[in-house]
mmCIF file of C-alpha atoms in Angstrom:
data_model
loop_
_atom_site.group_PDB
_atom_site.id
_atom_site.type_symbol
_atom_site.label_atom_id
_atom_site.label_comp_id
_atom_site.label_asym_id
_atom_site.label_seq_id
_atom_site.Cartn_x
_atom_site.Cartn_y
_atom_site.Cartn_z
ATOM 1 C CA MET A 7 133.780 222.821 110.038
ATOM 2 C CA LYS A 8 130.287 223.691 111.253
ATOM 3 C CA PHE A 9 128.921 222.659 107.831
ATOM 4 C CA VAL A 10 130.493 219.200 108.108
ATOM 5 C CA LYS A 11 129.108 218.701 111.601
ATOM 6 C CA SER A 12 125.671 219.714 110.379
ATOM 7 C CA ILE A 13 125.765 217.169 107.570
ATOM 8 C CA LEU A 14 126.922 214.426 109.930
ATOM 9 C CA GLY A 15 124.128 215.303 112.357
ATOM 10 C CA MET A 16 121.464 215.028 109.679
ATOM 11 C CA LEU A 17 122.779 211.622 108.613
ATOM 12 C CA ALA A 18 122.692 210.362 112.194
ATOM 13 C CA VAL A 19 119.086 211.455 112.662
ATOM 14 C CA MET A 20 118.011 209.793 109.409
ATOM 15 C CA THR A 21 119.775 206.536 110.367
ATOM 16 C CA LEU A 22 118.103 206.527 113.788
ATOM 17 C CA CYS A 23 114.728 207.252 112.214
ATOM 18 C CA ILE A 24 115.020 204.391 109.709
ATOM 19 C CA THR A 25 116.289 201.963 112.346
ATOM 20 C CA MET A 26 113.501 202.660 114.821
ATOM 21 C CA SER A 27 110.435 203.102 112.640
ATOM 22 C CA GLY A 28 111.196 201.967 109.129
ATOM 23 C CA THR A 29 109.022 204.797 107.817
ATOM 24 C CA CYS A 30 111.435 207.613 107.014
ATOM 25 C CA LYS A 31 112.205 208.531 103.427
ATOM 26 C CA ALA A 32 115.600 208.890 101.845
ATOM 27 C CA GLU A 33 116.000 210.123 98.297
ATOM 28 C CA GLY A 34 112.180 209.788 97.824
ATOM 29 C CA ARG A 35 112.064 205.902 98.346
ATOM 30 C CA SER A 36 109.548 204.363 100.809
ATOM 31 C CA THR A 37 110.422 201.566 103.252
ATOM 32 C CA ASP A 38 106.766 200.828 104.223
ATOM 33 C CA THR A 39 106.086 197.105 104.956
ATOM 34 C CA ASN A 40 103.169 195.249 103.287
ATOM 35 C CA THR A 41 100.169 195.645 105.584
ATOM 36 C CA ILE A 42 97.641 193.877 103.298
ATOM 37 C CA THR A 43 95.822 190.895 104.783
ATOM 38 C CA ILE A 44 93.303 188.522 103.177
ATOM 39 C CA THR A 45 91.228 186.314 105.440
ATOM 40 C CA GLY A 46 88.548 183.676 104.805
ATOM 41 C CA VAL A 47 90.667 181.181 102.889
ATOM 42 C CA LYS A 48 94.181 179.810 102.950
ATOM 43 C CA ASP A 49 96.451 179.936 99.947
ATOM 44 C CA LYS A 50 96.328 176.845 97.707
ATOM 45 C CA ASN A 51 93.599 175.178 99.779
ATOM 46 C CA TYR A 52 90.416 173.425 98.617
ATOM 47 C CA TYR A 53 86.838 174.110 99.751
ATOM 48 C CA ASN A 54 83.459 172.542 99.034
ATOM 49 C CA LYS A 55 81.310 175.666 99.360
ATOM 50 C CA ALA A 56 81.270 179.393 98.595
ATOM 51 C CA LYS A 57 83.829 181.448 100.515
ATOM 52 C CA THR A 58 83.810 185.090 101.657
ATOM 53 C CA LEU A 59 87.183 186.816 101.608
ATOM 54 C CA LYS A 60 87.860 189.964 103.655
ATOM 55 C CA PHE A 61 90.620 192.489 103.090
ATOM 56 C CA SER A 62 92.418 194.950 105.354
ATOM 57 C CA GLY A 63 95.461 197.182 105.181
ATOM 58 C CA GLN A 64 96.522 200.817 104.780
ATOM 59 C CA GLY A 65 95.580 202.583 101.583
ATOM 60 C CA LEU A 66 93.978 199.687 99.690
ATOM 61 C CA SER A 67 93.681 200.758 96.042
ATOM 62 C CA LYS A 68 92.465 197.828 93.932
ATOM 63 C CA VAL A 69 91.032 194.300 94.139
ATOM 64 C CA VAL A 70 91.374 191.925 91.191
ATOM 65 C CA VAL A 71 89.217 188.784 91.191
ATOM 66 C CA ASN A 72 90.027 186.111 88.627
ATOM 67 C CA GLY A 73 91.717 188.619 86.359
ATOM 68 C CA LYS A 74 89.104 191.378 86.588
ATOM 69 C CA THR A 75 89.110 194.515 88.730
ATOM 70 C CA ASN A 76 86.289 194.386 91.282
ATOM 71 C CA ALA A 77 85.364 197.861 92.539
ATOM 72 C CA ALA A 78 82.602 196.560 94.797
ATOM 73 C CA ALA A 79 85.027 194.244 96.567
ATOM 74 C CA LEU A 80 87.386 197.187 97.156
ATOM 75 C CA LYS A 81 84.584 199.349 98.512
ATOM 76 C CA LYS A 82 83.202 196.672 100.849
ATOM 77 C CA LYS A 83 86.623 195.255 101.587
ATOM 78 C CA GLN A 84 85.225 191.785 100.996
ATOM 79 C CA VAL A 85 83.968 189.498 98.245
ATOM 80 C CA LYS A 86 81.977 186.248 98.151
ATOM 81 C CA LEU A 87 83.124 183.698 95.582
ATOM 82 C CA GLU A 88 81.084 180.731 94.410
ATOM 83 C CA LYS A 89 82.798 179.847 91.136
ATOM 84 C CA LYS A 90 83.770 176.199 90.956
ATOM 85 C CA GLY A 91 87.387 175.559 90.243
ATOM 86 C CA LYS A 92 90.387 177.820 90.607
ATOM 87 C CA ASN A 93 89.957 181.317 92.104
ATOM 88 C CA VAL A 94 92.697 183.959 92.277
ATOM 89 C CA VAL A 95 92.286 187.176 94.279
ATOM 90 C CA THR A 96 94.923 189.948 94.370
ATOM 91 C CA VAL A 97 94.702 193.073 96.577
ATOM 92 C CA PHE A 98 96.852 196.179 95.945
ATOM 93 C CA ASP A 99 97.601 199.221 98.101
ATOM 94 C CA SER A 100 98.581 202.774 97.162
ATOM 95 C CA LYS A 101 102.235 202.082 97.940
ATOM 96 C CA GLY A 102 102.483 199.441 95.239
ATOM 97 C CA ASN A 103 102.298 196.469 97.626
ATOM 98 C CA GLN A 104 100.101 193.505 96.735
ATOM 99 C CA ARG A 105 98.872 190.266 98.285
ATOM 100 C CA THR A 106 97.557 187.271 96.273
ATOM 101 C CA VAL A 107 95.676 184.191 97.383
ATOM 102 C CA THR A 108 94.789 181.195 95.182
ATOM 103 C CA PHE A 109 92.197 178.621 96.218
ATOM 104 C CA TYR A 110 89.757 176.071 94.736
ATOM 105 C CA ILE A 111 86.043 175.448 95.156
ATOM 106 C CA ASP A 112 85.142 171.807 94.529
ATOM 107 C CA LYS A 113 81.595 170.695 95.301
ATOM 108 C CA SER A 114 81.856 167.328 93.551
ATOM 109 C CA SER A 115 82.424 164.117 95.487
ATOM 110 C CA PRO A 116 85.192 161.711 94.507
ATOM 111 C CA THR A 117 84.205 158.845 92.217
ATOM 112 C CA ILE A 118 84.477 155.139 92.998
ATOM 113 C CA THR A 119 84.053 152.704 90.122
ATOM 114 C CA GLY A 120 84.192 148.926 89.896
ATOM 115 C CA VAL A 121 81.196 148.030 92.059
ATOM 116 C CA SER A 122 77.648 149.233 92.681
ATOM 117 C CA ASN A 123 76.387 150.228 96.094
ATOM 118 C CA ASN A 124 74.841 147.473 98.234
ATOM 119 C CA LYS A 125 75.531 144.753 95.656
ATOM 120 C CA THR A 126 76.926 141.273 96.268
ATOM 121 C CA TYR A 127 79.617 139.832 94.000
ATOM 122 C CA VAL A 128 80.854 136.286 93.510
ATOM 123 C CA LYS A 129 84.397 137.149 92.476
ATOM 124 C CA GLN A 130 87.209 139.510 93.354
ATOM 125 C CA LYS A 131 86.618 143.164 92.548
ATOM 126 C CA THR A 132 88.914 146.084 91.814
ATOM 127 C CA LEU A 133 87.765 149.557 92.810
ATOM 128 C CA LYS A 134 89.201 152.688 91.191
ATOM 129 C CA PHE A 135 89.151 156.202 92.628
ATOM 130 C CA ASP A 136 89.230 159.636 91.026
ATOM 131 C CA ASP A 137 88.518 163.259 91.874
ATOM 132 C CA ASN A 138 88.266 166.582 90.033
ATOM 133 C CA TYR A 139 91.319 167.857 91.878
ATOM 134 C CA ARG A 140 93.027 165.818 94.538
ATOM 135 C CA LEU A 141 92.159 162.852 96.733
ATOM 136 C CA LYS A 142 93.113 163.131 100.391
ATOM 137 C CA LYS A 143 92.351 159.752 101.951
ATOM 138 C CA ILE A 144 90.886 156.287 101.265
ATOM 139 C CA THR A 145 89.505 154.129 104.049
ATOM 140 C CA VAL A 146 88.431 150.482 103.957
ATOM 141 C CA ASN A 147 86.171 149.411 106.810
ATOM 142 C CA GLY A 148 87.312 152.436 108.792
ATOM 143 C CA LYS A 149 91.060 151.967 108.282
ATOM 144 C CA THR A 150 93.183 154.260 106.128
ATOM 145 C CA ASP A 151 94.607 152.535 103.064
ATOM 146 C CA ALA A 152 97.687 154.455 101.930
ATOM 147 C CA ASP A 153 98.352 152.133 98.989
ATOM 148 C CA ALA A 154 94.821 152.632 97.665
ATOM 149 C CA LEU A 155 95.375 156.390 97.782
ATOM 150 C CA LYS A 156 98.767 156.140 96.092
ATOM 151 C CA ASN A 157 97.624 153.789 93.322
ATOM 152 C CA LYS A 158 94.076 155.150 93.086
ATOM 153 C CA LYS A 159 92.778 151.590 93.130
ATOM 154 C CA VAL A 160 92.415 148.570 95.396
ATOM 155 C CA THR A 161 91.554 144.917 94.736
ATOM 156 C CA PHE A 162 89.445 142.816 97.100
ATOM 157 C CA LYS A 163 90.193 139.093 96.830
ATOM 158 C CA LYS A 164 88.530 137.727 99.963
ATOM 159 C CA GLN A 165 84.938 137.176 100.944
ATOM 160 C CA GLY A 166 83.529 139.826 103.221
ATOM 161 C CA THR A 167 81.446 142.938 103.707
ATOM 162 C CA TYR A 168 83.212 146.151 102.757
ATOM 163 C CA THR A 169 82.633 149.857 103.327
ATOM 164 C CA VAL A 170 84.953 152.019 101.255
ATOM 165 C CA LYS A 171 85.200 155.795 101.629
ATOM 166 C CA ALA A 172 87.064 158.305 99.484
ATOM 167 C CA PHE A 173 87.852 161.802 100.776
ATOM 168 C CA ASP A 174 89.091 164.745 98.730
ATOM 169 C CA GLN A 175 91.002 167.859 99.765
ATOM 170 C CA ALA A 176 87.826 169.950 99.736
ATOM 171 C CA GLY A 177 86.091 167.763 102.310
ATOM 172 C CA ASN A 178 83.781 165.941 99.904
ATOM 173 C CA THR A 179 83.309 162.225 100.501
ATOM 174 C CA LYS A 180 82.004 159.207 98.629
ATOM 175 C CA THR A 181 80.960 155.999 100.373
ATOM 176 C CA ILE A 182 80.162 152.655 98.812
ATOM 177 C CA LYS A 183 79.202 149.365 100.453
ATOM 178 C CA PHE A 184 79.341 145.925 98.877
ATOM 179 C CA LYS A 185 79.872 142.245 99.603
ATOM 180 C CA ILE A 186 81.975 139.523 98.095
ATOM 181 C CA LYS A 187 80.467 136.102 98.594
ATOM 182 C CA PHE A 188 81.900 133.343 96.475
ATOM 183 C CA ASP A 189 79.415 130.893 94.992
ATOM 184 C CA SER A 190 78.769 127.915 97.270
ATOM 185 C CA VAL A 191 80.194 125.417 94.771
ATOM 186 C CA HIS A 192 83.584 127.050 94.266
ATOM 187 C CA LYS A 193 85.265 124.810 96.874
ATOM 188 C CA LEU A 194 83.853 121.546 95.514
ATOM 189 C CA LYS A 195 86.221 119.093 93.842
ATOM 190 C CA ALA A 196 83.759 118.935 90.964
ATOM 191 C CA ALA A 197 84.241 122.665 90.406
ATOM 192 C CA LYS A 198 87.715 121.951 89.034
ATOM 193 C CA LYS A 199 86.523 119.373 86.520
ATOM 194 C CA TYR A 200 83.256 120.881 85.321
ATOM 195 C CA SER A 201 82.313 124.316 84.040
ATOM 196 C CA GLN A 202 78.670 123.924 85.095
ATOM 197 C CA LEU A 203 76.958 122.207 88.009
ATOM 198 C CA VAL A 204 73.301 121.525 88.758
ATOM 199 C CA VAL A 205 72.923 120.776 92.454
ATOM 200 C CA ILE A 206 69.945 118.885 93.892
ATOM 201 C CA SER A 207 70.047 119.388 97.651
ATOM 202 C CA VAL A 208 67.555 117.759 100.027
ATOM 203 C CA LYS A 209 67.022 118.986 103.572
ATOM 204 C CA ASN A 210 64.065 118.386 105.874
ATOM 205 C CA LYS A 211 62.093 116.901 102.981
ATOM 206 C CA LYS A 212 62.597 120.068 100.970
ATOM 207 C CA THR A 213 64.363 119.819 97.620
ATOM 208 C CA THR A 214 66.338 122.775 96.284
ATOM 209 C CA VAL A 215 67.657 122.901 92.733
ATOM 210 C CA THR A 216 70.419 125.335 91.768
ATOM 211 C CA MET A 217 72.474 125.838 88.617
ATOM 212 C CA HIS A 218 75.988 127.261 88.705
ATOM 213 C CA VAL A 219 78.257 128.368 85.863
ATOM 214 C CA LYS A 220 81.974 129.138 85.790
ATOM 215 C CA ASP A 221 83.281 132.091 83.802
ATOM 216 C CA LYS A 222 86.494 132.279 81.771
ATOM 217 C CA ASN A 223 88.402 133.512 84.828
ATOM 218 C CA GLY A 224 87.316 130.561 86.953
ATOM 219 C CA TYR A 225 84.680 132.359 89.030
ATOM 220 C CA TRP A 226 81.386 130.632 89.745
ATOM 221 C CA SER A 227 77.960 132.228 89.888
ATOM 222 C CA GLU A 228 74.527 130.877 90.676
ATOM 223 C CA ILE A 229 72.069 131.496 87.839
ATOM 224 C CA LEU A 230 69.106 129.429 89.032
ATOM 225 C CA TYR A 231 67.539 128.782 92.435
ATOM 226 C CA THR A 232 64.247 126.912 92.576
ATOM 227 C CA SER A 233 62.375 124.088 94.253
ATOM 228 C CA GLY A 234 62.280 120.594 92.853
ATOM 229 C CA ASP A 235 60.654 117.160 93.061
ATOM 230 C CA ILE A 236 62.521 113.906 93.658
ATOM 231 C CA GLY A 237 61.491 110.257 93.879
ATOM 232 C CA LYS A 238 58.346 109.428 95.837
ATOM 233 C CA TYR A 239 60.391 107.544 98.414
ATOM 234 C CA GLY A 240 63.284 109.979 98.561
ATOM 235 C CA LEU A 241 66.961 109.483 97.786
ATOM 236 C CA GLY A 242 69.096 106.381 97.553
ATOM 237 C CA LYS A 243 68.380 104.325 94.478
ATOM 238 C CA GLY A 244 68.694 100.602 95.227
ATOM 239 C CA LYS A 245 66.892 98.724 92.497
ATOM 240 C CA GLU A 246 64.638 99.035 89.504
ATOM 241 C CA GLY A 247 61.213 100.414 90.361
ATOM 242 C CA ASP A 248 61.866 101.544 93.945
ATOM 243 C CA ALA A 249 60.764 105.129 93.144
ATOM 244 C CA LYS A 250 63.947 106.554 94.649
ATOM 245 C CA THR A 251 66.296 109.109 93.120
ATOM 246 C CA PRO A 252 69.957 108.124 92.713
ATOM 247 C CA VAL A 253 72.566 109.784 94.928
ATOM 248 C CA GLY A 254 75.880 110.934 93.485
ATOM 249 C CA ILE A 255 77.377 113.023 90.704
ATOM 250 C CA PHE A 256 76.444 112.329 87.086
ATOM 251 C CA ASN A 257 76.963 113.903 83.676
ATOM 252 C CA LEU A 258 74.101 115.875 82.191
ATOM 253 C CA ASN A 259 74.771 115.014 78.599
ATOM 254 C CA TYR A 260 71.698 114.541 76.415
ATOM 255 C CA ALA A 261 68.846 117.001 75.902
ATOM 256 C CA PHE A 262 65.510 116.061 74.339
ATOM 257 C CA GLY A 263 61.779 116.664 74.669
ATOM 258 C CA ILE A 264 58.339 116.583 73.191
ATOM 259 C CA LYS A 265 58.471 120.289 72.433
ATOM 260 C CA LYS A 266 60.892 121.871 69.991
ATOM 261 C CA ASN A 267 64.281 123.179 71.069
ATOM 262 C CA PRO A 268 63.685 126.192 73.379
ATOM 263 C CA GLY A 269 67.082 127.666 72.551
ATOM 264 C CA ALA A 270 69.548 125.112 73.863
ATOM 265 C CA LYS A 271 73.138 125.511 72.719
ATOM 266 C CA VAL A 272 73.806 121.795 73.129
ATOM 267 C CA SER A 273 72.412 119.148 70.796
ATOM 268 C CA TYR A 274 68.665 118.733 71.333
ATOM 269 C CA LYS A 275 66.343 116.017 70.030
ATOM 270 C CA LYS A 276 62.640 116.733 69.470
ATOM 271 C CA VAL A 277 61.101 113.295 69.906
ATOM 272 C CA ASN A 278 58.439 111.648 67.764
ATOM 273 C CA LYS A 279 56.162 108.632 68.137
ATOM 274 C CA TYR A 280 58.966 106.217 67.286
ATOM 275 C CA ASP A 281 61.297 107.370 70.067
ATOM 276 C CA TYR A 282 61.729 105.289 73.234
ATOM 277 C CA TRP A 283 64.192 105.447 76.085
ATOM 278 C CA ASN A 284 65.658 101.953 75.930
ATOM 279 C CA GLY A 285 65.247 100.046 79.214
ATOM 280 C CA ASP A 286 66.139 96.644 77.779
ATOM 281 C CA TYR A 287 69.175 95.303 79.710
ATOM 282 C CA ASN A 288 69.877 92.877 76.884
ATOM 283 C CA SER A 289 70.209 95.616 74.278
ATOM 284 C CA LYS A 290 73.577 97.124 73.459
ATOM 285 C CA TYR A 291 71.729 100.429 73.270
ATOM 286 C CA PHE A 292 70.436 100.118 76.831
ATOM 287 C CA ASN A 293 69.751 103.429 78.589
ATOM 288 C CA THR A 294 69.786 105.527 75.420
ATOM 289 C CA LEU A 295 67.118 107.178 73.286
ATOM 290 C CA CYS A 296 66.315 104.862 70.385
ATOM 291 C CA ASP A 297 64.249 105.007 67.238
ATOM 292 C CA SER A 298 62.128 101.867 67.352
ATOM 293 C CA ARG A 299 62.201 101.655 63.547
ATOM 294 C CA LYS A 300 65.952 101.323 63.501
ATOM 295 C CA VAL A 301 66.796 99.407 66.709
ATOM 296 C CA LYS A 302 65.294 96.186 68.012
ATOM 297 C CA PHE A 303 64.723 96.102 71.793
ATOM 298 C CA ASP A 304 62.044 95.241 74.341
ATOM 299 C CA LEU A 305 59.579 98.122 74.109
ATOM 300 C CA SER A 306 57.638 96.915 77.137
ATOM 301 C CA ASN A 307 60.614 97.691 79.403
ATOM 302 C CA SER A 308 61.236 101.064 77.789
ATOM 303 C CA GLU A 309 59.674 104.530 78.057
ATOM 304 C CA HIS A 310 57.638 105.786 75.116
ATOM 305 C CA ILE A 311 58.514 109.441 75.607
ATOM 306 C CA ILE A 312 55.463 111.104 74.048
ATOM 307 C CA ASP A 313 53.128 109.071 76.298
ATOM 308 C CA TYR A 314 54.319 111.034 79.345
ATOM 309 C CA GLY A 315 52.902 114.364 78.216
ATOM 310 C CA LYS A 316 54.067 117.711 79.583
ATOM 311 C CA VAL A 317 56.487 116.310 82.168
ATOM 312 C CA TYR A 318 58.691 115.315 79.235
ATOM 313 C CA ASN A 319 58.225 118.548 77.313
ATOM 314 C CA TYR A 320 61.876 119.223 78.132
ATOM 315 C CA CYS A 321 64.376 116.716 79.522
ATOM 316 C CA VAL A 322 68.087 116.244 80.115
ATOM 317 C CA PHE A 323 69.347 112.721 80.722
ATOM 318 C CA PHE A 324 71.850 112.107 83.529
ATOM 319 C CA ASP A 325 74.002 109.023 83.200
ATOM 320 C CA TYR A 326 73.148 106.996 86.289
ATOM 321 C CA ASN A 327 73.927 103.293 85.699
ATOM 322 C CA LYS A 328 75.903 104.036 82.567
ATOM 323 C CA GLU A 329 77.561 100.641 83.057
ATOM 324 C CA GLY A 330 74.190 98.997 82.348
ATOM 325 C CA LYS A 331 74.031 96.839 85.467
ATOM 326 C CA LYS A 332 70.869 94.752 85.593
ATOM 327 C CA ASN A 333 68.088 95.801 87.950
ATOM 328 C CA ARG A 334 69.920 99.028 88.901
ATOM 329 C CA GLY A 335 67.474 101.165 86.935
ATOM 330 C CA SER A 336 67.535 103.381 83.849
ATOM 331 C CA CYS A 337 65.822 106.372 82.248
ATOM 332 C CA PHE A 338 66.772 109.089 84.727
ATOM 333 C CA TYR A 339 66.248 112.682 83.663
ATOM 334 C CA LEU A 340 66.005 116.205 84.844
ATOM 335 C CA HIS A 341 62.564 117.096 83.493
ATOM 336 C CA CYS A 342 59.452 119.217 84.002
ATOM 337 C CA LYS A 343 57.411 118.835 87.175
ATOM 338 C CA GLY A 344 54.238 116.801 87.234
ATOM 339 C CA LYS A 345 51.101 117.295 89.278
ATOM 340 C CA TYR A 346 51.921 114.913 92.151
ATOM 341 C CA GLY A 347 54.819 116.699 93.856
ATOM 342 C CA TYR A 348 57.143 113.742 93.358
ATOM 343 C CA THR A 349 58.656 111.578 90.613
ATOM 344 C CA LEU A 350 59.399 107.886 90.177
ATOM 345 C CA GLY A 351 63.127 108.573 90.520
ATOM 346 C CA CYS A 352 63.906 111.496 88.259
ATOM 347 C CA VAL A 353 64.257 115.155 89.296
ATOM 348 C CA GLY A 354 61.478 117.570 88.374
ATOM 349 C CA VAL A 355 61.542 121.357 88.124
ATOM 350 C CA SER A 356 59.136 123.874 86.631
ATOM 351 C CA GLU A 357 58.966 124.092 82.850
ATOM 352 C CA GLN A 358 60.284 127.655 83.049
ATOM 353 C CA SER A 359 63.298 126.419 85.021
ATOM 354 C CA MET A 360 63.915 123.650 82.503
ATOM 355 C CA ILE A 361 63.953 126.193 79.692
ATOM 356 C CA LYS A 362 66.508 128.291 81.582
ATOM 357 C CA ILE A 363 68.665 125.231 82.239
ATOM 358 C CA LEU A 364 68.571 124.226 78.588
ATOM 359 C CA LYS A 365 69.389 127.723 77.365
ATOM 360 C CA ASN A 366 72.492 127.815 79.549
ATOM 361 C CA LEU A 367 73.570 124.177 79.408
ATOM 362 C CA ASN A 368 76.916 123.261 77.873
ATOM 363 C CA ASP A 369 78.689 119.957 77.252
ATOM 364 C CA ASN A 370 80.657 120.052 80.502
ATOM 365 C CA CYS A 371 77.862 120.001 83.068
ATOM 366 C CA ALA A 372 77.294 117.606 85.956
ATOM 367 C CA ILE A 373 74.376 117.074 88.289
ATOM 368 C CA ILE A 374 74.979 116.455 92.015
ATOM 369 C CA ILE A 375 72.179 114.800 93.956
ATOM 370 C CA ASP A 376 72.386 114.295 97.723
ATOM 371 C CA TYR A 377 71.315 115.469 101.131
ATOM 372 C CA ASP A 378 72.372 119.013 101.902
ATOM 373 C CA LYS A 379 74.879 117.931 104.557
ATOM 374 C CA ASN A 380 76.733 115.767 102.014
ATOM 375 C CA ILE A 381 77.040 118.201 99.105
ATOM 376 C CA SER A 382 80.459 119.467 100.240
ATOM 377 C CA LYS A 383 82.081 116.042 99.679
ATOM 378 C CA TYR A 384 81.671 116.383 95.913
#
């Protein structure tokens, strides 16, 4: 009986010991809790710089860093890691416990493609985002754009100034600024009919000449901006010889000049001594370039092209008075500037500008000539 009581007493003491301290042994098996701690990083987090990890706990026995035992880390109870990418650190103690932490070092900023910084665009733009690991947030002009983050892209369809920032989980950022400013002609009625426009705009006695082209997606861009000369007495053609430039919209549809073709894609005529621009109202070929050997017309009322020298090195006819109304005028071109700073009714630009116009000109181009305040009505 005493033996049974003794056994029961021993069991009671062992149960009390285990309940209160969790450190007693039964049948040689330990109930020690894991006392290992790793500080300096959080598990599965991202960082953009080197990190120092520190270890503590009872009876630490081994430290494994990225698959390799690190005796120095065990001795110092810490390790500094700079390796980009994934890092795995496991700490063991003498009781067989272990603690593992996995983290990432990412020093690279997110990427934003689709636009260049501080550039201006004349059409809608789509930006795409990427990162080595994981994006955290996208902001547009200071506001979080959840859809941009989800889709990793965003399209800007409106005019405006934009600041776009991409943030990754490591704290790296990428910022890009750009503008969308649609070409000034995109709202004109003429922009629907024509694929190119040359605009002659007069304001405060200053003449500006611009050329605009439309791409296959319907977006316009300005490819030429320069000064120009108009008629000596300004705009508003009334009659033959008034030295005024016609107002309105006209087709630019015939290229010619004293010099050889500078690279025009449209048909181009290099004139010779027999070529005249027909100013004879009684001729069925009125207001066209004629070979005087083949067509009979009044040469005295026509322009002998080669007599005009360098101003007619390169020309493009615009079809003012295409109906051939008497005394309304003829022979109106976009041509090279002369030395006087004005014309007798045509529009003059530098020879370099004429070459650029000719190299880009197609068969669906119009010229608009008017005061700046009136351009929008076209």
